């Protein structure tokens, strides 16, 4: 594939214009990659290609969307806007009118168009590859005819639904186990294979954070994982891609000094203090419990009796381990949330603390021996690395308050 075959027609999505370069564009969401992971691996010289990207292009920190969860930030990255606009604010929300807990992992809950669909309409060959199947539906919204599949279900693709068959043959690897490093590496290798064969020139590759939930940055398992990612980055750069990498959120240990999980069960605490009538929603809850036991650093509270909202807010904000407490209006403004899918009280916890519902709602035995998680303010700042130098306008932008969901803007518009 020569660069003059790449379509450079501008396109726009959600009020932003994109002027793509005449080169393949690859954006990678390194799920759960707190900057410490890159630092630790680069410190022992095991990410030579990322080091080269940082030296020749750009490396800095960007602010993610809150709550610092996977589908919230992936939705922001493919739309370029905050959860207040695109509506995906977790895996779950509570519909008070219907008295129903609603799972939000579907494109029908997305309230904004994706820039990927806009790129495809403008003539780019778009491909989306995710590690987890749960993200594919949202990310492939309106991407009819483009390639979109997950590593998790790589052996089950059809032309009609995924735009591709025989993915295992393409990648040269069997469908990986979802709780593995290979689940993410498969995504990157698929990206390389699609580039090599000229099957795509505008790619979004979204990894999974099982490894980060399980291993600290300085462990050999983590170092080897990042080293293997870096090898695939190198192949993409060799194929002439403009590469942008960021993360959906960081990751922190959420344990006490003795190594046991540091959990505050908010519904239990409120019920003991104020009586019944509180419903805590943990928007991190998803079917992949081995990662985190549905414990993160953000919950919302629904309160039956409106007169209890203010006292509950005040009391919660005085509890050790709770770092931010908001009512619905202020919370939705400051945390960029959609009001109709939020709660009466929004709660964030400390760097080493997770918040849950009641002990019975969380199976701590499902955890892989430790508790590393995310969701709050302390997993909000994440790295951004771009393979090519930024132009003056985007250098200024990077020095302001850049967001992780500007990654396509920076990679597409900032490098030429
Ligand atoms: Zn994630
Ligand atoms: Zn996670």
mmCIF file of C-alpha atoms and ligand atoms in Angstrom:
data_model
loop_
_atom_site.group_PDB
_atom_site.id
_atom_site.type_symbol
_atom_site.label_atom_id
_atom_site.label_comp_id
_atom_site.label_asym_id
_atom_site.label_seq_id
_atom_site.Cartn_x
_atom_site.Cartn_y
_atom_site.Cartn_z
ATOM 1 C CA UNK A 1 0.000 0.000 0.000
ATOM 2 C CA UNK A 2 1.461 3.362 -0.976
ATOM 3 C CA UNK A 3 0.515 6.489 0.861
ATOM 4 C CA UNK A 4 -1.151 8.101 -2.157
ATOM 5 C CA UNK A 5 -3.903 5.496 -1.930
ATOM 6 C CA UNK A 6 -4.902 6.765 1.503
ATOM 7 C CA UNK A 7 -7.959 9.003 1.443
ATOM 8 C CA UNK A 8 -7.346 12.447 2.979
ATOM 9 C CA UNK A 9 -10.890 13.805 2.747
ATOM 10 C CA UNK A 10 -11.641 15.849 5.886
ATOM 11 C CA UNK A 11 -14.542 14.816 8.087
ATOM 12 C CA UNK A 12 -16.183 16.080 11.238
ATOM 13 C CA UNK A 13 -17.844 14.592 14.275
ATOM 14 C CA UNK A 14 -19.450 16.262 17.288
ATOM 15 C CA UNK A 15 -18.290 19.725 16.265
ATOM 16 C CA UNK A 16 -14.652 18.824 15.627
ATOM 17 C CA UNK A 17 -13.023 18.705 12.219
ATOM 18 C CA UNK A 18 -10.450 16.078 11.306
ATOM 19 C CA UNK A 19 -7.988 16.488 8.409
ATOM 20 C CA UNK A 20 -6.349 13.066 8.144
ATOM 21 C CA UNK A 21 -2.805 12.674 6.859
ATOM 22 C CA UNK A 22 -1.964 10.599 3.764
ATOM 23 C CA UNK A 23 -0.605 7.884 6.015
ATOM 24 C CA UNK A 24 -2.230 5.142 8.059
ATOM 25 C CA UNK A 25 -3.451 6.401 11.431
ATOM 26 C CA UNK A 26 -3.412 4.067 14.420
ATOM 27 C CA UNK A 27 -4.762 5.057 17.840
ATOM 28 C CA UNK A 28 -4.188 2.658 20.713
ATOM 29 C CA UNK A 29 -5.968 2.673 24.065
ATOM 30 C CA UNK A 30 -3.520 0.976 26.423
ATOM 31 C CA UNK A 31 -6.181 -0.002 28.926
ATOM 32 C CA UNK A 32 -5.200 0.701 32.549
ATOM 33 C CA UNK A 33 -1.789 2.093 31.612
ATOM 34 C CA UNK A 34 -0.900 4.476 34.387
ATOM 35 C CA UNK A 35 2.260 6.367 33.440
ATOM 36 C CA UNK A 36 4.167 4.266 36.010
ATOM 37 C CA UNK A 37 3.854 1.251 33.709
ATOM 38 C CA UNK A 38 5.578 3.058 30.836
ATOM 39 C CA UNK A 39 8.198 4.559 33.150
ATOM 40 C CA UNK A 40 9.063 1.236 34.776
ATOM 41 C CA UNK A 41 9.451 -0.520 31.420
ATOM 42 C CA UNK A 42 11.376 2.317 29.774
ATOM 43 C CA UNK A 43 13.681 2.571 32.803
ATOM 44 C CA UNK A 44 15.023 -0.897 31.998
ATOM 45 C CA UNK A 45 15.165 -0.155 28.246
ATOM 46 C CA UNK A 46 12.435 -2.584 27.303
ATOM 47 C CA UNK A 47 10.280 -0.168 25.277
ATOM 48 C CA UNK A 48 12.725 1.089 22.625
ATOM 49 C CA UNK A 49 9.997 2.036 20.135
ATOM 50 C CA UNK A 50 7.945 4.000 22.652
ATOM 51 C CA UNK A 51 11.146 5.739 23.715
ATOM 52 C CA UNK A 52 11.786 6.673 20.086
ATOM 53 C CA UNK A 53 8.197 7.927 19.718
ATOM 54 C CA UNK A 54 8.577 10.100 22.805
ATOM 55 C CA UNK A 55 11.919 11.479 21.585
ATOM 56 C CA UNK A 56 10.839 12.181 18.002
ATOM 57 C CA UNK A 57 7.189 12.953 18.661
ATOM 58 C CA UNK A 58 5.458 13.767 21.931
ATOM 59 C CA UNK A 59 4.984 12.307 25.384
ATOM 60 C CA UNK A 60 2.888 14.015 28.031
ATOM 61 C CA UNK A 61 0.012 13.589 30.456
ATOM 62 C CA UNK A 62 -3.659 14.032 29.595
ATOM 63 C CA UNK A 63 -6.831 14.101 31.678
ATOM 64 C CA UNK A 64 -9.276 11.277 31.197
ATOM 65 C CA UNK A 65 -13.031 11.281 31.611
ATOM 66 C CA UNK A 66 -14.612 10.449 34.969
ATOM 67 C CA UNK A 67 -15.504 8.041 36.347
ATOM 68 C CA UNK A 68 -12.163 6.584 35.254
ATOM 69 C CA UNK A 69 -13.677 3.430 33.802
ATOM 70 C CA UNK A 70 -13.064 1.582 30.546
ATOM 71 C CA UNK A 71 -16.270 2.011 28.587
ATOM 72 C CA UNK A 72 -16.680 5.634 29.722
ATOM 73 C CA UNK A 73 -13.281 6.581 28.320
ATOM 74 C CA UNK A 74 -13.449 4.376 25.229
ATOM 75 C CA UNK A 75 -16.760 6.043 24.386
ATOM 76 C CA UNK A 76 -15.118 9.441 24.875
ATOM 77 C CA UNK A 77 -12.115 8.508 22.712
ATOM 78 C CA UNK A 78 -14.228 7.436 19.720
ATOM 79 C CA UNK A 79 -16.597 10.402 19.984
ATOM 80 C CA UNK A 80 -14.158 13.097 21.129
ATOM 81 C CA UNK A 81 -16.575 14.322 23.806
ATOM 82 C CA UNK A 82 -17.262 13.887 27.542
ATOM 83 C CA UNK A 83 -19.769 11.474 29.136
ATOM 84 C CA UNK A 84 -22.166 14.404 29.665
ATOM 85 C CA UNK A 85 -22.515 14.445 25.871
ATOM 86 C CA UNK A 86 -22.168 10.797 24.832
ATOM 87 C CA UNK A 87 -24.127 9.426 27.804
ATOM 88 C CA UNK A 88 -22.002 6.373 28.689
ATOM 89 C CA UNK A 89 -21.088 6.931 32.354
ATOM 90 C CA UNK A 90 -20.336 3.385 33.497
ATOM 91 C CA UNK A 91 -21.431 -0.178 32.869
ATOM 92 C CA UNK A 92 -24.655 0.357 34.825
ATOM 93 C CA UNK A 93 -27.092 3.075 35.759
ATOM 94 C CA UNK A 94 -30.247 3.035 37.870
ATOM 95 C CA UNK A 95 -33.423 4.099 36.123
ATOM 96 C CA UNK A 96 -35.414 5.448 39.103
ATOM 97 C CA UNK A 97 -38.642 5.854 37.122
ATOM 98 C CA UNK A 98 -38.636 2.198 36.089
ATOM 99 C CA UNK A 99 -36.897 1.000 39.287
ATOM 100 C CA UNK A 100 -34.425 -0.878 37.100
ATOM 101 C CA UNK A 101 -30.656 -1.282 37.042
ATOM 102 C CA UNK A 102 -29.794 -0.921 33.382
ATOM 103 C CA UNK A 103 -26.663 -2.287 31.739
ATOM 104 C CA UNK A 104 -25.213 0.324 29.372
ATOM 105 C CA UNK A 105 -22.807 -1.767 27.283
ATOM 106 C CA UNK A 106 -24.652 -1.249 24.020
ATOM 107 C CA UNK A 107 -24.535 1.275 21.214
ATOM 108 C CA UNK A 108 -28.194 2.193 21.772
ATOM 109 C CA UNK A 109 -27.125 4.086 24.927
ATOM 110 C CA UNK A 110 -24.602 6.189 22.987
ATOM 111 C CA UNK A 111 -25.903 9.704 22.382
ATOM 112 C CA UNK A 112 -23.167 10.946 20.040
ATOM 113 C CA UNK A 113 -21.851 9.851 16.661
ATOM 114 C CA UNK A 114 -18.401 8.350 16.508
ATOM 115 C CA UNK A 115 -15.542 9.927 14.591
ATOM 116 C CA UNK A 116 -14.734 6.414 13.333
ATOM 117 C CA UNK A 117 -18.050 6.242 11.476
ATOM 118 C CA UNK A 118 -17.418 9.742 10.118
ATOM 119 C CA UNK A 119 -13.956 8.682 8.912
ATOM 120 C CA UNK A 120 -15.450 5.641 7.186
ATOM 121 C CA UNK A 121 -18.068 7.783 5.464
ATOM 122 C CA UNK A 122 -15.261 10.075 4.252
ATOM 123 C CA UNK A 123 -13.571 7.116 2.587
ATOM 124 C CA UNK A 124 -11.030 5.897 5.155
ATOM 125 C CA UNK A 125 -10.645 2.172 5.621
ATOM 126 C CA UNK A 126 -11.617 1.966 9.287
ATOM 127 C CA UNK A 127 -10.949 -0.983 11.578
ATOM 128 C CA UNK A 128 -11.775 -1.380 15.261
ATOM 129 C CA UNK A 129 -10.195 -4.172 17.261
ATOM 130 C CA UNK A 130 -10.953 -4.561 20.974
ATOM 131 C CA UNK A 131 -9.799 -7.130 23.485
ATOM 132 C CA UNK A 132 -13.179 -7.526 25.174
ATOM 133 C CA UNK A 133 -16.347 -8.279 23.271
ATOM 134 C CA UNK A 134 -18.332 -5.987 25.608
ATOM 135 C CA UNK A 135 -16.823 -2.874 23.981
ATOM 136 C CA UNK A 136 -17.263 -3.874 20.362
ATOM 137 C CA UNK A 137 -20.911 -2.878 20.062
ATOM 138 C CA UNK A 138 -20.370 0.692 21.291
ATOM 139 C CA UNK A 139 -17.149 1.232 19.329
ATOM 140 C CA UNK A 140 -18.564 -0.107 16.068
ATOM 141 C CA UNK A 141 -21.686 2.089 16.268
ATOM 142 C CA UNK A 142 -22.820 2.963 12.699
ATOM 143 C CA UNK A 143 -19.656 1.381 11.277
ATOM 144 C CA UNK A 144 -21.588 -0.779 8.825
ATOM 145 C CA UNK A 145 -19.281 -2.492 6.362
ATOM 146 C CA UNK A 146 -16.076 -1.698 8.279
ATOM 147 C CA UNK A 147 -13.939 -4.188 10.163
ATOM 148 C CA UNK A 148 -14.817 -4.441 13.877
ATOM 149 C CA UNK A 149 -14.105 -7.433 16.088
ATOM 150 C CA UNK A 150 -12.808 -8.471 19.496
ATOM 151 C CA UNK A 151 -9.891 -10.729 20.395
ATOM 152 C CA UNK A 152 -12.217 -12.505 22.818
ATOM 153 C CA UNK A 153 -14.489 -13.698 19.967
ATOM 154 C CA UNK A 154 -11.931 -13.650 17.143
ATOM 155 C CA UNK A 155 -12.934 -17.166 16.060
ATOM 156 C CA UNK A 156 -16.600 -16.189 15.661
ATOM 157 C CA UNK A 157 -16.543 -13.319 13.176
ATOM 158 C CA UNK A 158 -18.833 -13.055 10.164
ATOM 159 C CA UNK A 159 -18.645 -10.770 7.142
ATOM 160 C CA UNK A 160 -22.141 -9.425 7.871
ATOM 161 C CA UNK A 161 -21.474 -8.479 11.509
ATOM 162 C CA UNK A 162 -17.700 -7.917 11.744
ATOM 163 C CA UNK A 163 -16.615 -7.209 8.153
ATOM 164 C CA UNK A 164 -13.961 -9.912 8.331
ATOM 165 C CA UNK A 165 -13.533 -13.707 8.609
ATOM 166 C CA UNK A 166 -10.601 -16.008 9.360
ATOM 167 C CA UNK A 167 -9.101 -13.618 11.914
ATOM 168 C CA UNK A 168 -7.028 -16.372 13.564
ATOM 169 C CA UNK A 169 -5.368 -17.068 10.212
ATOM 170 C CA UNK A 170 -4.803 -13.347 9.585
ATOM 171 C CA UNK A 171 -3.148 -12.857 12.968
ATOM 172 C CA UNK A 172 -1.445 -16.254 13.000
ATOM 173 C CA UNK A 173 -2.675 -16.948 16.523
ATOM 174 C CA UNK A 174 -5.576 -18.767 18.166
ATOM 175 C CA UNK A 175 -8.294 -16.795 19.956
ATOM 176 C CA UNK A 176 -6.748 -15.855 23.323
ATOM 177 C CA UNK A 177 -8.077 -16.379 26.835
ATOM 178 C CA UNK A 178 -9.572 -13.075 28.025
ATOM 179 C CA UNK A 179 -7.700 -13.147 31.378
ATOM 180 C CA UNK A 180 -4.255 -13.000 29.775
ATOM 181 C CA UNK A 181 -1.575 -10.742 28.312
ATOM 182 C CA UNK A 182 -2.302 -12.379 24.956
ATOM 183 C CA UNK A 183 -5.812 -10.848 24.856
ATOM 184 C CA UNK A 184 -4.221 -7.412 24.441
ATOM 185 C CA UNK A 185 -1.256 -8.537 22.318
ATOM 186 C CA UNK A 186 -3.668 -10.237 19.897
ATOM 187 C CA UNK A 187 -5.331 -6.850 19.326
ATOM 188 C CA UNK A 188 -2.004 -5.202 18.461
ATOM 189 C CA UNK A 189 -0.936 -8.093 16.208
ATOM 190 C CA UNK A 190 -4.288 -7.889 14.418
ATOM 191 C CA UNK A 191 -3.622 -4.181 13.858
ATOM 192 C CA UNK A 192 -0.220 -4.960 12.338
ATOM 193 C CA UNK A 193 -1.723 -7.634 10.079
ATOM 194 C CA UNK A 194 -4.504 -5.306 8.872
ATOM 195 C CA UNK A 195 -1.936 -2.605 8.055
ATOM 196 C CA UNK A 196 0.393 -5.062 6.296
ATOM 197 C CA UNK A 197 -2.373 -6.289 4.021
ATOM 198 C CA UNK A 198 -3.748 -2.819 3.313
ATOM 199 C CA UNK A 199 -7.086 -3.829 4.825
ATOM 200 C CA UNK A 200 -7.289 -0.715 7.010
ATOM 201 C CA UNK A 201 -5.713 2.744 7.179
ATOM 202 C CA UNK A 202 -7.606 4.243 10.144
ATOM 203 C CA UNK A 203 -7.460 1.985 13.180
ATOM 204 C CA UNK A 204 -8.608 2.044 16.768
ATOM 205 C CA UNK A 205 -7.030 -0.682 18.891
ATOM 206 C CA UNK A 206 -8.391 -1.021 22.418
ATOM 207 C CA UNK A 207 -6.592 -3.342 24.857
ATOM 208 C CA UNK A 208 -7.711 -4.776 28.202
ATOM 209 C CA UNK A 209 -6.435 -4.079 31.723
ATOM 210 C CA UNK A 210 -6.379 -7.590 33.208
ATOM 211 C CA UNK A 211 -2.589 -7.424 33.482
ATOM 212 C CA UNK A 212 -2.608 -4.030 35.239
ATOM 213 C CA UNK A 213 -5.307 -5.185 37.666
ATOM 214 C CA UNK A 214 -3.067 -8.146 38.505
ATOM 215 C CA UNK A 215 0.526 -6.875 38.316
ATOM 216 C CA UNK A 216 2.297 -3.764 39.612
ATOM 217 C CA UNK A 217 4.485 -1.815 37.141
ATOM 218 C CA UNK A 218 7.847 -3.202 38.321
ATOM 219 C CA UNK A 219 6.942 -6.910 38.163
ATOM 220 C CA UNK A 220 8.521 -9.103 35.500
ATOM 221 C CA UNK A 221 5.070 -10.102 34.182
ATOM 222 C CA UNK A 222 4.218 -6.466 33.558
ATOM 223 C CA UNK A 223 7.611 -5.545 32.080
ATOM 224 C CA UNK A 224 7.429 -8.472 29.640
ATOM 225 C CA UNK A 225 3.872 -7.484 28.681
ATOM 226 C CA UNK A 226 4.864 -3.900 27.837
ATOM 227 C CA UNK A 227 7.971 -5.097 26.023
ATOM 228 C CA UNK A 228 5.783 -7.324 23.823
ATOM 229 C CA UNK A 229 3.427 -4.401 23.124
ATOM 230 C CA UNK A 230 6.395 -2.283 22.135
ATOM 231 C CA UNK A 231 7.488 -4.824 19.508
ATOM 232 C CA UNK A 232 4.112 -4.393 17.778
ATOM 233 C CA UNK A 233 4.379 -0.584 17.988
ATOM 234 C CA UNK A 234 7.693 -0.934 16.131
ATOM 235 C CA UNK A 235 6.072 -2.927 13.329
ATOM 236 C CA UNK A 236 3.335 -0.310 12.932
ATOM 237 C CA UNK A 237 5.923 2.479 12.759
ATOM 238 C CA UNK A 238 7.886 0.486 10.149
ATOM 239 C CA UNK A 239 4.686 0.293 8.111
ATOM 240 C CA UNK A 240 4.558 4.093 8.040
ATOM 241 C CA UNK A 241 1.749 4.601 10.533
ATOM 242 C CA UNK A 242 1.167 7.779 12.501
ATOM 243 C CA UNK A 243 0.716 6.320 15.964
ATOM 244 C CA UNK A 244 -1.083 7.798 18.968
ATOM 245 C CA UNK A 245 -1.271 5.954 22.280
ATOM 246 C CA UNK A 246 -3.098 6.842 25.465
ATOM 247 C CA UNK A 247 -4.973 5.090 28.269
ATOM 248 C CA UNK A 248 -8.573 5.024 29.413
ATOM 249 C CA UNK A 249 -7.508 5.311 33.068
ATOM 250 C CA UNK A 250 -4.635 4.576 35.417
ATOM 251 C CA UNK A 251 -4.461 1.875 38.077
ATOM 252 C CA UNK A 252 -3.648 1.881 41.795
ATOM 253 C CA UNK A 253 -3.304 -0.684 44.560
ATOM 254 C CA UNK A 254 -6.410 -0.496 46.771
ATOM 255 C CA UNK A 255 -5.155 -2.390 49.774
ATOM 256 C CA UNK A 256 -4.362 -1.818 53.448
ATOM 257 C CA UNK A 257 -0.888 -2.191 54.951
ATOM 258 C CA UNK A 258 -1.595 -5.886 55.592
ATOM 259 C CA UNK A 259 -2.432 -6.463 51.921
ATOM 260 C CA UNK A 260 -6.185 -6.928 52.353
ATOM 261 C CA UNK A 261 -8.683 -4.957 50.222
ATOM 262 C CA UNK A 262 -9.345 -1.421 51.447
ATOM 263 C CA UNK A 263 -13.109 -1.221 50.937
ATOM 264 C CA UNK A 264 -15.822 1.102 52.191
ATOM 265 C CA UNK A 265 -19.312 -0.367 51.737
ATOM 266 C CA UNK A 266 -21.250 2.848 51.241
ATOM 267 C CA UNK A 267 -24.805 1.450 51.291
ATOM 268 C CA UNK A 268 -24.079 -0.349 54.561
ATOM 269 C CA UNK A 269 -22.513 2.782 56.086
ATOM 270 C CA UNK A 270 -25.454 5.026 55.073
ATOM 271 C CA UNK A 271 -28.080 2.514 56.204
ATOM 272 C CA UNK A 272 -26.425 2.113 59.615
ATOM 273 C CA UNK A 273 -26.252 5.901 60.058
ATOM 274 C CA UNK A 274 -29.535 7.104 58.486
ATOM 275 C CA UNK A 275 -31.786 4.030 58.132
ATOM 276 C CA UNK A 276 -33.088 2.377 54.961
ATOM 277 C CA UNK A 277 -33.748 4.055 51.617
ATOM 278 C CA UNK A 278 -30.282 4.222 50.053
ATOM 279 C CA UNK A 279 -29.329 2.424 46.857
ATOM 280 C CA UNK A 280 -25.670 2.444 45.852
ATOM 281 C CA UNK A 281 -24.806 1.759 42.210
ATOM 282 C CA UNK A 282 -21.258 0.609 41.380
ATOM 283 C CA UNK A 283 -20.927 1.533 37.717
ATOM 284 C CA UNK A 284 -17.737 -0.567 37.387
ATOM 285 C CA UNK A 285 -19.808 -3.770 37.761
ATOM 286 C CA UNK A 286 -19.403 -5.998 34.723
ATOM 287 C CA UNK A 287 -19.229 -9.714 33.905
ATOM 288 C CA UNK A 288 -15.416 -9.748 34.187
ATOM 289 C CA UNK A 289 -15.280 -10.041 38.010
ATOM 290 C CA UNK A 290 -11.815 -11.556 38.222
ATOM 291 C CA UNK A 291 -10.302 -8.118 37.572
ATOM 292 C CA UNK A 292 -11.703 -6.130 40.459
ATOM 293 C CA UNK A 293 -14.681 -7.772 42.213
ATOM 294 C CA UNK A 294 -16.848 -4.859 40.993
ATOM 295 C CA UNK A 295 -14.932 -2.516 43.296
ATOM 296 C CA UNK A 296 -13.726 0.846 42.016
ATOM 297 C CA UNK A 297 -13.184 4.334 43.425
ATOM 298 C CA UNK A 298 -16.527 5.778 42.321
ATOM 299 C CA UNK A 299 -20.163 5.076 43.179
ATOM 300 C CA UNK A 300 -23.421 6.946 42.917
ATOM 301 C CA UNK A 301 -26.135 6.903 45.589
ATOM 302 C CA UNK A 302 -29.877 7.064 45.021
ATOM 303 C CA UNK A 303 -31.820 8.355 48.021
ATOM 304 C CA UNK A 304 -35.550 7.638 48.513
ATOM 305 C CA UNK A 305 -36.156 10.520 50.947
ATOM 306 C CA UNK A 306 -34.987 13.856 49.445
ATOM 307 C CA UNK A 307 -34.555 15.326 52.950
ATOM 308 C CA UNK A 308 -31.784 12.807 53.630
ATOM 309 C CA UNK A 309 -29.614 13.883 50.680
ATOM 310 C CA UNK A 310 -27.910 16.867 52.342
ATOM 311 C CA UNK A 311 -27.156 15.180 55.711
ATOM 312 C CA UNK A 312 -25.902 12.053 53.926
ATOM 313 C CA UNK A 313 -23.655 14.149 51.673
ATOM 314 C CA UNK A 314 -22.229 16.063 54.619
ATOM 315 C CA UNK A 315 -21.616 12.922 56.675
ATOM 316 C CA UNK A 316 -20.001 11.029 53.782
ATOM 317 C CA UNK A 317 -17.621 13.899 53.074
ATOM 318 C CA UNK A 318 -16.308 13.573 56.665
ATOM 319 C CA UNK A 319 -15.475 9.867 56.404
ATOM 320 C CA UNK A 320 -11.821 8.839 56.081
ATOM 321 C CA UNK A 321 -11.079 7.431 52.621
ATOM 322 C CA UNK A 322 -13.799 9.510 50.935
ATOM 323 C CA UNK A 323 -12.201 12.338 48.955
ATOM 324 C CA UNK A 324 -15.032 13.975 46.994
ATOM 325 C CA UNK A 325 -18.811 14.071 47.493
ATOM 326 C CA UNK A 326 -21.241 15.954 45.238
ATOM 327 C CA UNK A 327 -24.956 16.397 44.797
ATOM 328 C CA UNK A 328 -26.422 15.681 41.387
ATOM 329 C CA UNK A 329 -26.154 19.178 39.861
ATOM 330 C CA UNK A 330 -22.646 20.077 40.988
ATOM 331 C CA UNK A 331 -21.437 16.531 40.426
ATOM 332 C CA UNK A 332 -22.711 16.364 36.872
ATOM 333 C CA UNK A 333 -21.084 19.700 36.062
ATOM 334 C CA UNK A 334 -17.711 19.029 37.686
ATOM 335 C CA UNK A 335 -17.479 15.363 36.694
ATOM 336 C CA UNK A 336 -19.092 15.847 33.233
ATOM 337 C CA UNK A 337 -21.904 13.358 33.847
ATOM 338 C CA UNK A 338 -25.309 12.904 32.146
ATOM 339 C CA UNK A 339 -27.772 13.925 34.888
ATOM 340 C CA UNK A 340 -30.470 11.397 33.946
ATOM 341 C CA UNK A 341 -28.058 8.477 34.347
ATOM 342 C CA UNK A 342 -26.352 9.684 37.506
ATOM 343 C CA UNK A 343 -27.426 9.637 41.164
ATOM 344 C CA UNK A 344 -28.504 11.933 43.983
ATOM 345 C CA UNK A 345 -24.996 11.748 45.469
ATOM 346 C CA UNK A 346 -21.723 11.106 43.617
ATOM 347 C CA UNK A 347 -18.845 9.698 45.682
ATOM 348 C CA UNK A 348 -15.124 9.340 44.921
ATOM 349 C CA UNK A 349 -12.595 7.617 47.158
ATOM 350 C CA UNK A 350 -8.883 7.957 47.919
ATOM 351 C CA UNK A 351 -5.958 6.616 45.900
ATOM 352 C CA UNK A 352 -5.803 3.437 47.977
ATOM 353 C CA UNK A 353 -9.525 3.019 48.717
ATOM 354 C CA UNK A 354 -12.405 1.447 46.800
ATOM 355 C CA UNK A 355 -16.092 1.971 47.435
ATOM 356 C CA UNK A 356 -18.714 -0.765 47.199
ATOM 357 C CA UNK A 357 -22.372 -1.397 47.989
ATOM 358 C CA UNK A 358 -22.610 -4.006 50.775
ATOM 359 C CA UNK A 359 -20.278 -6.893 51.574
ATOM 360 C CA UNK A 360 -22.823 -9.310 50.079
ATOM 361 C CA UNK A 361 -22.692 -7.526 46.706
ATOM 362 C CA UNK A 362 -18.965 -8.162 46.157
ATOM 363 C CA UNK A 363 -17.155 -11.460 45.846
ATOM 364 C CA UNK A 364 -13.632 -10.720 47.072
ATOM 365 C CA UNK A 365 -12.706 -14.383 46.561
ATOM 366 C CA UNK A 366 -13.006 -13.929 42.791
ATOM 367 C CA UNK A 367 -9.992 -11.601 42.867
ATOM 368 C CA UNK A 368 -6.613 -12.890 41.708
ATOM 369 C CA UNK A 369 -5.017 -12.444 45.146
ATOM 370 C CA UNK A 370 -4.703 -8.652 45.134
ATOM 371 C CA UNK A 371 -6.854 -5.600 44.571
ATOM 372 C CA UNK A 372 -5.704 -3.054 42.027
ATOM 373 C CA UNK A 373 -8.443 -0.902 40.578
ATOM 374 C CA UNK A 374 -9.547 2.485 39.250
ATOM 375 C CA UNK A 375 -12.611 4.651 38.777
ATOM 376 C CA UNK A 376 -11.739 7.739 40.791
ATOM 377 C CA UNK A 377 -9.727 10.938 40.590
ATOM 378 C CA UNK A 378 -6.378 9.252 41.211
ATOM 379 C CA UNK A 379 -6.642 7.231 37.990
ATOM 380 C CA UNK A 380 -7.695 10.256 35.958
ATOM 381 C CA UNK A 381 -4.330 11.452 34.563
ATOM 382 C CA UNK A 382 -2.887 9.158 31.898
ATOM 383 C CA UNK A 383 -0.028 9.243 29.404
ATOM 384 C CA UNK A 384 -0.314 10.310 25.783
ATOM 385 C CA UNK A 385 2.423 9.421 23.322
ATOM 386 C CA UNK A 386 2.412 10.478 19.658
ATOM 387 C CA UNK A 387 4.907 9.151 17.103
ATOM 388 C CA UNK A 388 5.288 12.396 15.146
ATOM 389 C CA UNK A 389 6.206 15.923 16.277
ATOM 390 C CA UNK A 390 3.275 18.159 17.174
ATOM 391 C CA UNK A 391 2.698 21.330 15.193
ATOM 392 C CA UNK A 392 2.808 24.623 17.156
ATOM 393 C CA UNK A 393 -0.966 24.801 17.675
ATOM 394 C CA UNK A 394 -1.105 21.310 19.196
ATOM 395 C CA UNK A 395 2.017 21.895 21.290
ATOM 396 C CA UNK A 396 0.127 24.775 22.887
ATOM 397 C CA UNK A 397 -2.935 22.585 23.275
ATOM 398 C CA UNK A 398 -0.824 19.897 24.963
ATOM 399 C CA UNK A 399 0.416 22.477 27.462
ATOM 400 C CA UNK A 400 -3.155 23.401 28.431
ATOM 401 C CA UNK A 401 -5.721 20.863 29.606
ATOM 402 C CA UNK A 402 -5.531 18.143 26.943
ATOM 403 C CA UNK A 403 -7.868 15.190 27.345
ATOM 404 C CA UNK A 404 -7.279 11.535 26.565
ATOM 405 C CA UNK A 405 -10.330 11.756 24.311
ATOM 406 C CA UNK A 406 -8.471 14.320 22.184
ATOM 407 C CA UNK A 407 -6.140 11.504 21.097
ATOM 408 C CA UNK A 408 -7.606 11.245 17.570
ATOM 409 C CA UNK A 409 -7.551 15.048 17.285
ATOM 410 C CA UNK A 410 -3.855 15.144 18.266
ATOM 411 C CA UNK A 411 -2.859 12.159 16.109
ATOM 412 C CA UNK A 412 -4.861 13.227 13.048
ATOM 413 C CA UNK A 413 -4.657 17.035 13.180
ATOM 414 C CA UNK A 414 -1.606 17.701 15.350
ATOM 415 C CA UNK A 415 1.076 15.902 13.337
ATOM 416 C CA UNK A 416 1.051 17.771 10.010
HETATM 417 ZN ZN1 LIG B 1 -9.916 0.089 31.391
HETATM 418 ZN ZN1 LIG B 2 -10.367 -2.236 34.848
#
